[in-house]
PDB file of C-alpha atoms in Angstrom:
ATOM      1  CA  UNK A  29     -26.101 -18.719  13.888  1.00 79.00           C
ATOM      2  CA  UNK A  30     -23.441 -17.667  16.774  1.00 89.00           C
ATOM      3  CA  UNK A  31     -23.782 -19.500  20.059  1.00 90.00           C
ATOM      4  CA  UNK A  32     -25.157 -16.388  21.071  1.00 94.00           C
ATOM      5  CA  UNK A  33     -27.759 -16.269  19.378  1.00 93.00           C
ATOM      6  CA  UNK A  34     -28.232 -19.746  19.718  1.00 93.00           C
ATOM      7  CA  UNK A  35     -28.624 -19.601  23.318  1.00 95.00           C
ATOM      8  CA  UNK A  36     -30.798 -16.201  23.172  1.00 95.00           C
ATOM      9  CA  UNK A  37     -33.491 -18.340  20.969  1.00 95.00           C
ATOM     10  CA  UNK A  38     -33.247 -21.385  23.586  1.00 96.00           C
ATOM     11  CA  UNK A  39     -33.541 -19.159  26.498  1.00 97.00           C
ATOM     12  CA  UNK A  40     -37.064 -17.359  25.094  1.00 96.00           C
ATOM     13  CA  UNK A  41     -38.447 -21.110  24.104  1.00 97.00           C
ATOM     14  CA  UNK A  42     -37.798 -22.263  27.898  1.00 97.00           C
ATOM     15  CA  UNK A  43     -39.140 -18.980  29.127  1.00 96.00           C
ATOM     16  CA  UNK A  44     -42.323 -19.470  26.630  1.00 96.00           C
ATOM     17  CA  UNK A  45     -42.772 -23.612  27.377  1.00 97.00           C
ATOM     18  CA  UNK A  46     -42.132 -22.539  31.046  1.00 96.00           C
ATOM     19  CA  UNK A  47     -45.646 -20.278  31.351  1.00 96.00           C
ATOM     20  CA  UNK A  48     -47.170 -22.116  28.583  1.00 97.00           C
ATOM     21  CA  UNK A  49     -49.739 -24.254  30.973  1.00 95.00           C
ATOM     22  CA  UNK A  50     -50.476 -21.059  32.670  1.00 94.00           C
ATOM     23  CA  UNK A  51     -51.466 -18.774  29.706  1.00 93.00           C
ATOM     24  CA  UNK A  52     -53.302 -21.953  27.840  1.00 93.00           C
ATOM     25  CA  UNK A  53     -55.635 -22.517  30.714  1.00 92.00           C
ATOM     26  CA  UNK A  54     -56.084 -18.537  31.156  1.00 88.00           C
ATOM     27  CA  UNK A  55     -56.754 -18.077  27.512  1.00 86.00           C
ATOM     28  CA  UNK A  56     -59.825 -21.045  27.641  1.00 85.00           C
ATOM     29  CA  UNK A  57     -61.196 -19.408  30.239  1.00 83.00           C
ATOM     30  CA  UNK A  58     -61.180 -16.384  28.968  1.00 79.00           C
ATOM     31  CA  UNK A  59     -62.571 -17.937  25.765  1.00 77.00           C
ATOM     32  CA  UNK A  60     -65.540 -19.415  27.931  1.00 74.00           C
ATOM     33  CA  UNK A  61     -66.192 -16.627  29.620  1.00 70.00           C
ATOM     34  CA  UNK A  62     -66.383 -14.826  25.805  1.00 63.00           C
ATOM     35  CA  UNK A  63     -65.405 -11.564  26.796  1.00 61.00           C
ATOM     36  CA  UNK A  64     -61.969 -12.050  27.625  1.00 60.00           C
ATOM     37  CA  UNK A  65     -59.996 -10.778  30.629  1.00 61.00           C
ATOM     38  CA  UNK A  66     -60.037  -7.135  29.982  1.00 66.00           C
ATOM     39  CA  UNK A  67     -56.570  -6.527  28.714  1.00 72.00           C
ATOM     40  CA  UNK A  68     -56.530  -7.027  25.030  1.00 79.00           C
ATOM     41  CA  UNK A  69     -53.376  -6.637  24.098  1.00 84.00           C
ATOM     42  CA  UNK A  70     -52.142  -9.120  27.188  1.00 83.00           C
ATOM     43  CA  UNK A  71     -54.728 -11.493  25.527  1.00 83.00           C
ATOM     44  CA  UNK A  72     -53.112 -11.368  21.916  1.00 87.00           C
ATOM     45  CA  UNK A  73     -49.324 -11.627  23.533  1.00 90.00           C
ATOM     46  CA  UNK A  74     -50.273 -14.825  25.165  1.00 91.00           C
ATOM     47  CA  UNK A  75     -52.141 -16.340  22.394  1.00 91.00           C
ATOM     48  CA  UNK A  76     -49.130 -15.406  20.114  1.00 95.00           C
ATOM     49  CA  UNK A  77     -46.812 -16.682  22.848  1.00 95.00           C
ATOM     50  CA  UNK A  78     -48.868 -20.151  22.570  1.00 96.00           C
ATOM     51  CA  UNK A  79     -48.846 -20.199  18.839  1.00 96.00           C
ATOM     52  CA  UNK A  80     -45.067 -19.835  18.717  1.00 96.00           C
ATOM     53  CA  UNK A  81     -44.710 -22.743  21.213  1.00 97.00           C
ATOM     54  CA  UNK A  82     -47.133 -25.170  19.336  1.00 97.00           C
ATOM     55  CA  UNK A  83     -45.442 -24.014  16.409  1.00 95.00           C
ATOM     56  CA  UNK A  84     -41.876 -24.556  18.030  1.00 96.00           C
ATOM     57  CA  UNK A  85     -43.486 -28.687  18.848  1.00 97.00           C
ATOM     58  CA  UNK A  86     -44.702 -28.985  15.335  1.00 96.00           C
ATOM     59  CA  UNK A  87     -41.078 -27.914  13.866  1.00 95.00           C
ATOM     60  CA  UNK A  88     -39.311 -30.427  16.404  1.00 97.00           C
ATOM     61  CA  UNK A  89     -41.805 -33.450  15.390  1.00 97.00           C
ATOM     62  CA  UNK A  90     -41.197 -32.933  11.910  1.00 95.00           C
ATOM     63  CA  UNK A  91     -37.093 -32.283  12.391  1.00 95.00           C
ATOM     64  CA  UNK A  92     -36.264 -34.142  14.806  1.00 96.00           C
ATOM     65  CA  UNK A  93     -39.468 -37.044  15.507  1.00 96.00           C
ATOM     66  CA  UNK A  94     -42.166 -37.647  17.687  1.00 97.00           C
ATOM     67  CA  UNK A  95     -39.725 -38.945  20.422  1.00 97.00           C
ATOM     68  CA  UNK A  96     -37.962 -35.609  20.440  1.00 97.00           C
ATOM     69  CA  UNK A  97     -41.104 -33.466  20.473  1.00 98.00           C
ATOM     70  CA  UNK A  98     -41.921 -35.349  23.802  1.00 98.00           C
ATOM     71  CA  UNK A  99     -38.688 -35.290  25.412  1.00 98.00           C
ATOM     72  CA  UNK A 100     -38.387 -31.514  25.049  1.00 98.00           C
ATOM     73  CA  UNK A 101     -42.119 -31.291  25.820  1.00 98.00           C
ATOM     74  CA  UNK A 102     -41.342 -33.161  29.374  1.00 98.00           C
ATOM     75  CA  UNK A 103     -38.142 -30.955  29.855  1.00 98.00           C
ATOM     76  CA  UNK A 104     -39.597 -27.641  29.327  1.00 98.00           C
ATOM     77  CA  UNK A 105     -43.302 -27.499  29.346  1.00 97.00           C
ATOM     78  CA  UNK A 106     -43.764 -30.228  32.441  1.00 97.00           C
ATOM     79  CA  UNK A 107     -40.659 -29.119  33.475  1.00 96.00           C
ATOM     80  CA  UNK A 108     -39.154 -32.381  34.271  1.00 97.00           C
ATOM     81  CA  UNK A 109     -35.141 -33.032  35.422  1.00 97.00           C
ATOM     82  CA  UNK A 110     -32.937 -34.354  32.675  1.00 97.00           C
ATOM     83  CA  UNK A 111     -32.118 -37.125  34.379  1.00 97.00           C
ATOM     84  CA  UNK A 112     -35.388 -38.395  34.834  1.00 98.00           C
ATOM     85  CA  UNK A 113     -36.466 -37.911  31.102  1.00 98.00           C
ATOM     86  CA  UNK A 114     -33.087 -39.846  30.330  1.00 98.00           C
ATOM     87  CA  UNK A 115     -34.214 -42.352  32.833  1.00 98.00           C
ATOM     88  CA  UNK A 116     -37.689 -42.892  31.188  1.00 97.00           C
ATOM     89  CA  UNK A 117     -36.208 -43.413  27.588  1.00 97.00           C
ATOM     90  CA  UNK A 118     -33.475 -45.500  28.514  1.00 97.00           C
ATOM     91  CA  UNK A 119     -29.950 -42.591  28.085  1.00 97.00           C
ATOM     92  CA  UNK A 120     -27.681 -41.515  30.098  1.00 98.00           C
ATOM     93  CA  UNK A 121     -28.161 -37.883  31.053  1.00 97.00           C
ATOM     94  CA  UNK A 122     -25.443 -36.542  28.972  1.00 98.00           C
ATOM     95  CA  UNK A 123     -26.524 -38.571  26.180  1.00 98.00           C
ATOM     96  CA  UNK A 124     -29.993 -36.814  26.485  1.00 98.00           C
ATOM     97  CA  UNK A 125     -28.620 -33.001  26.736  1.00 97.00           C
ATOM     98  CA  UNK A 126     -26.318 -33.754  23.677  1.00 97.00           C
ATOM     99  CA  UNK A 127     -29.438 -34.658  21.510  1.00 97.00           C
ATOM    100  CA  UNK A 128     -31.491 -32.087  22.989  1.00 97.00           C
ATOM    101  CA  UNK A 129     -28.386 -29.337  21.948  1.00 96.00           C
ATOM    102  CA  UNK A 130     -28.369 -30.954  18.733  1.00 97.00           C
ATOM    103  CA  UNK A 131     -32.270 -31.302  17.596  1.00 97.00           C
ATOM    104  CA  UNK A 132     -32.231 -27.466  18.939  1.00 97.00           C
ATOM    105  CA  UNK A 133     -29.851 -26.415  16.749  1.00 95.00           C
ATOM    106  CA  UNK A 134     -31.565 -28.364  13.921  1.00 94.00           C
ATOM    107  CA  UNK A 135     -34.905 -26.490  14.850  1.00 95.00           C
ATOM    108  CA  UNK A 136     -33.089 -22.768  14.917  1.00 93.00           C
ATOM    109  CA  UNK A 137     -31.274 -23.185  11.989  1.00 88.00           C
ATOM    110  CA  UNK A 138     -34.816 -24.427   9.817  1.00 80.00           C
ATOM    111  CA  UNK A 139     -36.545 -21.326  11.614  1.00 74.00           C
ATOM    112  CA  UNK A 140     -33.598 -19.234  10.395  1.00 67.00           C
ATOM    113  CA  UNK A 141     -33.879 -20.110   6.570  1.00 61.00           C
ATOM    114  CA  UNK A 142     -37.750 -19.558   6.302  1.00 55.00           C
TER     115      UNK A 142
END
């Protein structure tokens, strides 16, 4: 995988982790409601969108470990800085956005061989 590519995948995770709250809560009650929000197709994009960002979680817990799944899960779903995640586990900053680049790259390249 080219850095490009690379950084195309990381971008559309952030972008999907970013509205993920959002389109979770919508979706439930949607589902509560039980006849949706009128716009099908929106409806299966954003349940898709959630799938592939549980999915995303699931792949970094069983890569990378459940400390990982919840450091990236602070970072870009509660949308926390880096150097308070690095703060709450004891890292420096830079130590935190080096393992973050590396379990990343672990996750993309598993995705890539399936």
């Amino acid at each position: 995988m080219t850095e490009k590519e690379y950084k195309e995948r990381l971008n559309a995770f952030k972008n999907s982790c970013r509205v993920y709250k959002y389109e979770k809560k919508m979706l439930q009650e949607a589902d509560m409601r039980k006849n949706g929000f009128g716009d099908d197709q929106l409806y299966s994009y954003m349940r898709e969108d959630i799938g592939f960002v549980d999915g995303m979680f699931d792949t970094i817990s069983a890569k990378c470990g459940v400390n990982a799944r919840l450091m990236i899960w602070l970072l870009f779903v509660d949308e926390n800085t880096q150097a308070d995640v690095a703060y709450r586990f004891g890292l420096t900053r830079r130590q935190l956005q080096y393992s973050v680049n590396k379990w990343m790259h672990q996750v993309f390249e598993a995705e890539g061989r399936r």
